[in-house]
PDB file of C-alpha atoms in Angstrom:
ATOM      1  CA  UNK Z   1     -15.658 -29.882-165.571  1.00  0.00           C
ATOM      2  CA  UNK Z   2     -19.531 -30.320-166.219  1.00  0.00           C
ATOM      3  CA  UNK Z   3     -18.968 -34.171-167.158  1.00  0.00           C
ATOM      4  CA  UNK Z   4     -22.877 -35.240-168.319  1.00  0.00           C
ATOM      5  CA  UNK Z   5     -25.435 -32.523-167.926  1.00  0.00           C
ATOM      6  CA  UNK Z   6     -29.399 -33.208-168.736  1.00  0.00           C
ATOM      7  CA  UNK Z   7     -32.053 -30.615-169.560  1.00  0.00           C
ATOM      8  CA  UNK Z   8     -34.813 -30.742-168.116  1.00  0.00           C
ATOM      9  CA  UNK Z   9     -34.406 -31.946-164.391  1.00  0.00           C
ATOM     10  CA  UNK Z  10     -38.030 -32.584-164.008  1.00  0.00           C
ATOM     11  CA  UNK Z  11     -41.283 -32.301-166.163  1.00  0.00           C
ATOM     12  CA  UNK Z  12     -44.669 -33.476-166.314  1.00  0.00           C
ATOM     13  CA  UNK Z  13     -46.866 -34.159-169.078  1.00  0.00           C
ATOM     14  CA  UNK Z  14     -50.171 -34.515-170.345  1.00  0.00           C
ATOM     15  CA  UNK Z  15     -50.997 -37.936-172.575  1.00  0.00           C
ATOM     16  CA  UNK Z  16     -50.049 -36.768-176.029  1.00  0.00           C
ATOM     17  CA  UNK Z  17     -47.390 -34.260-175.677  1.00  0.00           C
ATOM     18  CA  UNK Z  18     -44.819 -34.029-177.274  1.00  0.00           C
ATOM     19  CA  UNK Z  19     -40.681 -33.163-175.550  1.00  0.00           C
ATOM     20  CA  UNK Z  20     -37.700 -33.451-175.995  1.00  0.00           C
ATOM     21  CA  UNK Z  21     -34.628 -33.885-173.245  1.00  0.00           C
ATOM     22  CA  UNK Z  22     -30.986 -32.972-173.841  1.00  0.00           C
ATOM     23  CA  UNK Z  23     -27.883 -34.519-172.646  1.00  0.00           C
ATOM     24  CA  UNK Z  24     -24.553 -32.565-173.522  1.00  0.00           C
ATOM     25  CA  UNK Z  25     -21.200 -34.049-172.605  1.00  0.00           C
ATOM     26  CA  UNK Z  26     -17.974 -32.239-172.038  1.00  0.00           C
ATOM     27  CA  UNK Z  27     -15.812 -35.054-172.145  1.00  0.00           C
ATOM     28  CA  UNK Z  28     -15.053 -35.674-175.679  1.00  0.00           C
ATOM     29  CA  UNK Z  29     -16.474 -39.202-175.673  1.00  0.00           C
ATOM     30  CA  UNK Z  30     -17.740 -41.414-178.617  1.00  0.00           C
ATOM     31  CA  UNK Z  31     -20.195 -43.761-177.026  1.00  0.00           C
ATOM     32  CA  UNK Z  32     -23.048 -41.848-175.318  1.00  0.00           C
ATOM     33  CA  UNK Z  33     -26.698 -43.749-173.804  1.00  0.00           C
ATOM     34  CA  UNK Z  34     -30.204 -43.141-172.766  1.00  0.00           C
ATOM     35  CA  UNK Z  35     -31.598 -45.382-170.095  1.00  0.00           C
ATOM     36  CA  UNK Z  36     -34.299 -45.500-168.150  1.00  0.00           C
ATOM     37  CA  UNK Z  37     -34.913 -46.557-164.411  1.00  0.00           C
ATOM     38  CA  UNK Z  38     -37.864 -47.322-162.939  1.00  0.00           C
ATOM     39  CA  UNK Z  39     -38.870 -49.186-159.403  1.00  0.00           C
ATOM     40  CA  UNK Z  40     -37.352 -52.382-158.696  1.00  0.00           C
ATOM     41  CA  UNK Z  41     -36.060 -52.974-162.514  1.00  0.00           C
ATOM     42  CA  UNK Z  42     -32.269 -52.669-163.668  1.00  0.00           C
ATOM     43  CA  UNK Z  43     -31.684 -49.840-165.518  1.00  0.00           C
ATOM     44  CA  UNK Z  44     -32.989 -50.593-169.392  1.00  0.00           C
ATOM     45  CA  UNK Z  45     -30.929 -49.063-172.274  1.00  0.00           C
ATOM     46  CA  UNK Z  46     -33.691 -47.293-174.655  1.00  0.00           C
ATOM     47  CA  UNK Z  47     -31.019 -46.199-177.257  1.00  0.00           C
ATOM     48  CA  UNK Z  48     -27.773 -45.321-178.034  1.00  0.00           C
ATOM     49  CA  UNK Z  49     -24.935 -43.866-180.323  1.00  0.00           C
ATOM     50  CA  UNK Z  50     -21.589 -44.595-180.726  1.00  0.00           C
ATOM     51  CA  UNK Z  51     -20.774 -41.700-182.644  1.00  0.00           C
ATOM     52  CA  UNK Z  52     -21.427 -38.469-184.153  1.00  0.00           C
ATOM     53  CA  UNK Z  53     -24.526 -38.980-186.458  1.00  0.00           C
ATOM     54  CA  UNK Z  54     -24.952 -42.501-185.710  1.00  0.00           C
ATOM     55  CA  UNK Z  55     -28.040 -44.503-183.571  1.00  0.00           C
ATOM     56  CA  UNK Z  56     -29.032 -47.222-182.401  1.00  0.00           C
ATOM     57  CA  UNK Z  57     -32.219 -49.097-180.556  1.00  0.00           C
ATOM     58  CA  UNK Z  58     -31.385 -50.399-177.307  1.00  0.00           C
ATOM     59  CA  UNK Z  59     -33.633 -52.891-175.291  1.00  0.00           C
ATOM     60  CA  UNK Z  60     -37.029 -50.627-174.997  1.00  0.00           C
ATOM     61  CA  UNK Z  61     -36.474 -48.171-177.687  1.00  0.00           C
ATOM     62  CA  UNK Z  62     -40.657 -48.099-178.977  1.00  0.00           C
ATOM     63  CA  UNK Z  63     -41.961 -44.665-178.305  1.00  0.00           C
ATOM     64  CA  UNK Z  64     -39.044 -42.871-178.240  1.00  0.00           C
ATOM     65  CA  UNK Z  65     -36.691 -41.064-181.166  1.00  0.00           C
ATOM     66  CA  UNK Z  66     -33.032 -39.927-181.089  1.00  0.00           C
ATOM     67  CA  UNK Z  67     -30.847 -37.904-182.657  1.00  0.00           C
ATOM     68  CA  UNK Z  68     -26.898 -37.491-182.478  1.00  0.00           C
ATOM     69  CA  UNK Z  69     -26.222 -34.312-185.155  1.00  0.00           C
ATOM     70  CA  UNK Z  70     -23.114 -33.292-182.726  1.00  0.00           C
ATOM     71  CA  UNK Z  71     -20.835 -35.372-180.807  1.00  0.00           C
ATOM     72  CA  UNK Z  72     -21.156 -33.806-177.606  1.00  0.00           C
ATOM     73  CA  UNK Z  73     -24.673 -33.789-177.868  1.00  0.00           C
ATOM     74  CA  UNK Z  74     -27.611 -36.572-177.645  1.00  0.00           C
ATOM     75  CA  UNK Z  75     -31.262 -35.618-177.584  1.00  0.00           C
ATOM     76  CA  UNK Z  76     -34.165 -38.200-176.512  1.00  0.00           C
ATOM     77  CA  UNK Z  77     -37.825 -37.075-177.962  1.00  0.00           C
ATOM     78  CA  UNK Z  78     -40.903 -38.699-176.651  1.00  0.00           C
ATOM     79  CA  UNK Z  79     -43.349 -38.195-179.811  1.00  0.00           C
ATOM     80  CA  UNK Z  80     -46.697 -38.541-177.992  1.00  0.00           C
ATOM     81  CA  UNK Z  81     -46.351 -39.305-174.635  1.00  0.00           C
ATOM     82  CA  UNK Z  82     -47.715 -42.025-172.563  1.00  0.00           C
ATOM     83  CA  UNK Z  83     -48.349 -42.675-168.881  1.00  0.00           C
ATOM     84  CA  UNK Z  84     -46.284 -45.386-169.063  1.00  0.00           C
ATOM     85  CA  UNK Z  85     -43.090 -43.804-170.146  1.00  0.00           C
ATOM     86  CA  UNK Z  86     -43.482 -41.964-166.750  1.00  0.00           C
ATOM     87  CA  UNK Z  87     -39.795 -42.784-165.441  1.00  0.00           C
ATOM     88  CA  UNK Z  88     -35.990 -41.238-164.184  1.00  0.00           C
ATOM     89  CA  UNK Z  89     -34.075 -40.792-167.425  1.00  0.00           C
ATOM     90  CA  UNK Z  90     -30.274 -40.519-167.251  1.00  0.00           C
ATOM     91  CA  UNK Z  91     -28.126 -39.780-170.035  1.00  0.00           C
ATOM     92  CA  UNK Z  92     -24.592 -41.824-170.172  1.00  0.00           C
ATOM     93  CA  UNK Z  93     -21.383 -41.502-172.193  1.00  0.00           C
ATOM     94  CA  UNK Z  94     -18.457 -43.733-172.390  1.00  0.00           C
ATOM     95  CA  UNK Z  95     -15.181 -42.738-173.805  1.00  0.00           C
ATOM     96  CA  UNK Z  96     -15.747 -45.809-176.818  1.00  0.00           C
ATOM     97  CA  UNK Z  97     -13.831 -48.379-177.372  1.00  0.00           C
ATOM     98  CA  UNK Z  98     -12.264 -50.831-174.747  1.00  0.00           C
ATOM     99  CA  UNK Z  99      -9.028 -50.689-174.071  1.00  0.00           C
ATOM    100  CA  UNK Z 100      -6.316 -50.739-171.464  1.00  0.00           C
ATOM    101  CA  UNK Z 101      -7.442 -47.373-170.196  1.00  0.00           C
ATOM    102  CA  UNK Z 102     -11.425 -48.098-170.974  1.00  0.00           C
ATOM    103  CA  UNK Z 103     -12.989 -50.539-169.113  1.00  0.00           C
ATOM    104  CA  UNK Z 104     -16.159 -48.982-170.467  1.00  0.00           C
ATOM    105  CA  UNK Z 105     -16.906 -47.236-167.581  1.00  0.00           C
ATOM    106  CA  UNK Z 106     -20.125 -44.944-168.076  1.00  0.00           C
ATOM    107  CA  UNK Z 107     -20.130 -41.725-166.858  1.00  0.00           C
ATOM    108  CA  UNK Z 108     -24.001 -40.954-165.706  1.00  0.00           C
ATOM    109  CA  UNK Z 109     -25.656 -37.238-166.060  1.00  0.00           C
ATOM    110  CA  UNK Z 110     -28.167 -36.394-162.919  1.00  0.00           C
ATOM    111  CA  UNK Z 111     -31.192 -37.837-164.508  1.00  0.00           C
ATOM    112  CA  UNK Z 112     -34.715 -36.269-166.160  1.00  0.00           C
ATOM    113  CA  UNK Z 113     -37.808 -37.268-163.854  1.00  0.00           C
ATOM    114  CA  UNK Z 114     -40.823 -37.081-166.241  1.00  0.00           C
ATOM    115  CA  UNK Z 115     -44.267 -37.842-164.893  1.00  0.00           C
ATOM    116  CA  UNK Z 116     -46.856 -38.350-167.966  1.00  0.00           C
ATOM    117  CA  UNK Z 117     -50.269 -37.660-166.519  1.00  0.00           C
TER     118      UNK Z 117
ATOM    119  CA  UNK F   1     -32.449 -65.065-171.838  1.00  0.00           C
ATOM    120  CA  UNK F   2     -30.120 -62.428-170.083  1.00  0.00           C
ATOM    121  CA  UNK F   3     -29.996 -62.394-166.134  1.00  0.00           C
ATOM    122  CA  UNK F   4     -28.652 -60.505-163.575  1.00  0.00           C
ATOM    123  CA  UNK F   5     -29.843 -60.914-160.007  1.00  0.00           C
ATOM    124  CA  UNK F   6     -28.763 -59.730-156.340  1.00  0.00           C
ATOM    125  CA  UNK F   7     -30.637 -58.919-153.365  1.00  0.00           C
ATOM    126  CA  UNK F   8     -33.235 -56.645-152.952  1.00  0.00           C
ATOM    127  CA  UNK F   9     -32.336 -54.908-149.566  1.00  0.00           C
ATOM    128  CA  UNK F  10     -29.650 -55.469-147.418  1.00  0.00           C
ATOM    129  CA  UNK F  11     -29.234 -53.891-143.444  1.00  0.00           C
ATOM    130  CA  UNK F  12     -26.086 -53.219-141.745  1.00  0.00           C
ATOM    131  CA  UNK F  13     -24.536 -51.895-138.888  1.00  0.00           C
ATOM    132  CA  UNK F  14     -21.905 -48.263-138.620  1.00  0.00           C
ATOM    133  CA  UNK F  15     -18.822 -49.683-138.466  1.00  0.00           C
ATOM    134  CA  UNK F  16     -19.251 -53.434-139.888  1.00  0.00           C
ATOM    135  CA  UNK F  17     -18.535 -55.245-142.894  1.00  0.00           C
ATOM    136  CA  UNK F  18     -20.988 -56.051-145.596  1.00  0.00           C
ATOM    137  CA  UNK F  19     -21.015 -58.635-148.487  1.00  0.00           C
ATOM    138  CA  UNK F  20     -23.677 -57.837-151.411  1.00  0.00           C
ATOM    139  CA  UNK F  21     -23.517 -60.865-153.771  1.00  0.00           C
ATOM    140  CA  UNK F  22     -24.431 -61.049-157.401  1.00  0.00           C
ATOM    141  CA  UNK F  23     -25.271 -64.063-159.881  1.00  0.00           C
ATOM    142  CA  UNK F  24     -25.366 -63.363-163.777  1.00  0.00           C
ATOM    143  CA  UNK F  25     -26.024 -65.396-166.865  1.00  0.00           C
ATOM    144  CA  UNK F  26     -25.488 -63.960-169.673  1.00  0.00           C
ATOM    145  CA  UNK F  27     -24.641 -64.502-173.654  1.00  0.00           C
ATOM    146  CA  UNK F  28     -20.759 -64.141-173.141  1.00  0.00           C
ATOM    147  CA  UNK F  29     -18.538 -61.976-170.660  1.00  0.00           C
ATOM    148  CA  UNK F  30     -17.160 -58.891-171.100  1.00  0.00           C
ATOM    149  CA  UNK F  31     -16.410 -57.685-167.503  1.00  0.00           C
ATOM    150  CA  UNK F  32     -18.629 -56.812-164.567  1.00  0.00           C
ATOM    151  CA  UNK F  33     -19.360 -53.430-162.977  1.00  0.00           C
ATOM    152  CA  UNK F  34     -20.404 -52.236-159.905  1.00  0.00           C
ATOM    153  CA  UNK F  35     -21.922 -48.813-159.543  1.00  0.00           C
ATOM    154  CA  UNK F  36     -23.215 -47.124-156.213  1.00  0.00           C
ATOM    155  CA  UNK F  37     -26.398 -44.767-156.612  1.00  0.00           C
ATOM    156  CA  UNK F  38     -27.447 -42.376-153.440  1.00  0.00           C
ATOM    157  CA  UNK F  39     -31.288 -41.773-153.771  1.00  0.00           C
ATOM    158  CA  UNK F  40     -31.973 -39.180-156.510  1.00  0.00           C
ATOM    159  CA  UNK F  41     -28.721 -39.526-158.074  1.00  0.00           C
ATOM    160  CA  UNK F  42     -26.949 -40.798-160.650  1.00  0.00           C
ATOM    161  CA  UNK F  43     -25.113 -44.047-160.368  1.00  0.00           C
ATOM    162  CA  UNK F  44     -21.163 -43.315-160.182  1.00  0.00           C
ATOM    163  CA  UNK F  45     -18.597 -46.500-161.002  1.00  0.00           C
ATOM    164  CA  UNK F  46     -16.767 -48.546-158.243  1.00  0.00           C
ATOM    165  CA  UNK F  47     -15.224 -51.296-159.940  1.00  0.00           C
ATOM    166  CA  UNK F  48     -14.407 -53.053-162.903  1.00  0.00           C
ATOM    167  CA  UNK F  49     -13.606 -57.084-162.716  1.00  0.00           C
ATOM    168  CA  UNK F  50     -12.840 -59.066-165.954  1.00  0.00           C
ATOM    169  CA  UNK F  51     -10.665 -61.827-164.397  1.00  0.00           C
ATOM    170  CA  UNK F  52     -11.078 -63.748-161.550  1.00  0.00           C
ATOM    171  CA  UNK F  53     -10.095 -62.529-158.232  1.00  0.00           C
ATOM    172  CA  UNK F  54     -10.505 -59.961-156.323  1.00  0.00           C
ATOM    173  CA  UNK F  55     -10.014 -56.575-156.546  1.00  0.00           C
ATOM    174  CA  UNK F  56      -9.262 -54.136-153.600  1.00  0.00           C
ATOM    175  CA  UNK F  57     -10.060 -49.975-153.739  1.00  0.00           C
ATOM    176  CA  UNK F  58      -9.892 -48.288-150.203  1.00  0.00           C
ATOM    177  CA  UNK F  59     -12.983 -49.708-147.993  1.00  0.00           C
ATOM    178  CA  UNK F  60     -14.623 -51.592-151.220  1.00  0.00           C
ATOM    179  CA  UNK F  61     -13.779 -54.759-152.760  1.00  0.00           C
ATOM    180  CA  UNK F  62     -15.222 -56.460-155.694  1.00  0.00           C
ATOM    181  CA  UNK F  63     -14.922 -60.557-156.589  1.00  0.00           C
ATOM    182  CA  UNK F  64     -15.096 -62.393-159.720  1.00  0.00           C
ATOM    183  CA  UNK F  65     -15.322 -65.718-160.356  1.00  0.00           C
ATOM    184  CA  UNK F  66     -16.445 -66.173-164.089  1.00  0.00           C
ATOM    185  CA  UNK F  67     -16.840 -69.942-163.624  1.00  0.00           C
ATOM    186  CA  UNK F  68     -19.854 -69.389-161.488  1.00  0.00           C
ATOM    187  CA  UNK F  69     -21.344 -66.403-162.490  1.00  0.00           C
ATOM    188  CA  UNK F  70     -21.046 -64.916-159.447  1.00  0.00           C
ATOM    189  CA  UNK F  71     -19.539 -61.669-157.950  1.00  0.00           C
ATOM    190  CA  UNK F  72     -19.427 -60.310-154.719  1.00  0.00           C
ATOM    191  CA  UNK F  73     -18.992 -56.569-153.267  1.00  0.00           C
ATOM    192  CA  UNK F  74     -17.206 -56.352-150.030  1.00  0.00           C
ATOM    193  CA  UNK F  75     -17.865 -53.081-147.909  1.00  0.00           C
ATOM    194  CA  UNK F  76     -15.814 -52.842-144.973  1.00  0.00           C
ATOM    195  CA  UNK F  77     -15.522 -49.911-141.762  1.00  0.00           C
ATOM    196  CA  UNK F  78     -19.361 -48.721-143.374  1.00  0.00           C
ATOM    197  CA  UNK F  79     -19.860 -45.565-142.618  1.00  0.00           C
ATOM    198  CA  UNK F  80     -23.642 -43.899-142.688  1.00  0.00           C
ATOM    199  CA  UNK F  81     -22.800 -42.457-146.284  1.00  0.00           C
ATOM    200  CA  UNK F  82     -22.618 -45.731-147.678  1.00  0.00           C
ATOM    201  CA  UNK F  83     -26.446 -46.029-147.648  1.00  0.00           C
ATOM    202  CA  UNK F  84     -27.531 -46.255-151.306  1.00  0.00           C
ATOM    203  CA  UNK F  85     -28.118 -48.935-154.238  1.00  0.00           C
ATOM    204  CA  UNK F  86     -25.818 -50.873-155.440  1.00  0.00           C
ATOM    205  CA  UNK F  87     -25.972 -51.989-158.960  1.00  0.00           C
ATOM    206  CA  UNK F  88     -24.452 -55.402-160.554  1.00  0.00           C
ATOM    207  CA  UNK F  89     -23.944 -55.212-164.324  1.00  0.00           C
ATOM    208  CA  UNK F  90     -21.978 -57.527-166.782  1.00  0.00           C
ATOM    209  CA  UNK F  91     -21.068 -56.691-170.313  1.00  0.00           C
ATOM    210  CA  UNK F  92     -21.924 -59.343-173.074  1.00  0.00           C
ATOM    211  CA  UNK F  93     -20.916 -60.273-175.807  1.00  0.00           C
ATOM    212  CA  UNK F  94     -22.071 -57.673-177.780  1.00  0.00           C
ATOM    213  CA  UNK F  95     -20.213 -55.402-175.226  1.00  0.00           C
ATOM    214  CA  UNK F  96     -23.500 -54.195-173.858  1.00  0.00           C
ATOM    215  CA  UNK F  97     -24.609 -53.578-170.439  1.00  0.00           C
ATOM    216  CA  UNK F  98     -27.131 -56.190-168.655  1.00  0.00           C
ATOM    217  CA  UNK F  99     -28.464 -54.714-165.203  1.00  0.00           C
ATOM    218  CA  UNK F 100     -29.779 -55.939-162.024  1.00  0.00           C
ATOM    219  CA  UNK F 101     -32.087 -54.140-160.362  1.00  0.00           C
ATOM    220  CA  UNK F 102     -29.751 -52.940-157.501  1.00  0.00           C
ATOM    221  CA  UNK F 103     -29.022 -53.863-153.732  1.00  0.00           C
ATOM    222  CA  UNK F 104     -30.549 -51.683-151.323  1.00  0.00           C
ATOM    223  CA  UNK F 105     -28.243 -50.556-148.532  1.00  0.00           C
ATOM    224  CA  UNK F 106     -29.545 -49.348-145.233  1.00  0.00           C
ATOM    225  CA  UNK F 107     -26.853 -48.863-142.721  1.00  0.00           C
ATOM    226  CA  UNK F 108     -28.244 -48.253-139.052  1.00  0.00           C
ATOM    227  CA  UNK F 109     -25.997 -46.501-136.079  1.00  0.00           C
TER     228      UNK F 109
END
């Protein structure tokens, strides 16, 4: 069972550039995330979906697009990059809505380090 | 506004017990979560408090008391792979996530 997987692992940029990162989920869930961490801050939500062909802007969502077309999968595009979008992205999903058996529990992928030079 | 803090860095010793406390304010309550992240990695779940007590899984224990805003993880018999972050987050009103910046563990033989 994959769980979260993100594409790519690593990247580095050049001020400008465009890319795109992929997060594909195996677990069926509604709710899926894009976050990024970055030294001594909490992780900040940039935006998120809470179902197929639906989005939403999270706490720093400026510079950055999304796009839900399939449930399993969410994709995160950086138009023209910036050094200071250099960060660890990780991809989350949670199964949706809270219940007796979701305490809305995210389930994290392995994270994206992107370097924007 | 939103806040969530806890310690920056914490030290311990093999073999002890460790307390990593964390004080919130935030626009409503919708449970807390504690999530442990080993460097490079993702950060995987470790407990899930929404009433007030304490909850007990294995070696780690997580505390709630809503009234205060505070929360404490309990980490007892540590063991060298417990080095890592440990991240605080409550769930608002608006059933989103609010994060602290994470606890530093460093456990020392």
């Amino acid at each position: 069972n994959a769980g979260v997987t993100q594409t790519p692992k690593f990247r580095v940029l050049k001020t400008g550039q465009s890319m795109t990162l992929l997060c594909a989920q195996d677990m069926n869930h509604e709710y899926m995330y894009w976050y990024r961490q970055d030294p001594g801050m909490g992780l900040r939500l940039i935006h998120y979906s809470v179902g197929e062909g639906t989005t939403a802007k999270g706490e720093v969502p400026d510079g950055y697009n999304v796009s839900r077309l399939k449930k399993q999968n969410f994709l995160l595009g950086l138009e023209s990059a910036a050094p200071s979008q250099t960060s660890v992205y990780f991809c989350a999903s949670s199964p949706g809505d809270l219940g007796q058996e979701n305490t809305g529990e995210l389930f994290f992928g392995e994270g994206s380090r992107l370097t924007v030079l | 506004g939103q806040n969530i803090d806890q310690p920056t860095e914490m030290t311990a010793t093999e073999g002890a017990i460790v307390q990593i406390n964390c004080t919130y304010q935030t626009s409503g309550f919708n449970g807390l979560f504690w999530y442990q992240q080993h460097a490079g990695e993702a950060p995987t779940f470790l407990s899930y408090n929404v009433l007030d007590g304490l909850e007990e899984k294995g070696r780690f224990s997580s505390f709630l008391s809503r009234s205060k805003g505070y929360s404490y993880l309990l980490l007892k018999e540590l063991q060298m792979k417990d080095s890592a972050s440990y991240l605080c987050a409550v769930m608002d009103s608006n059933y989103q996530l609010i994060w602290g910046a994470g606890t530093k563990l460093i456990i020392k033989p």
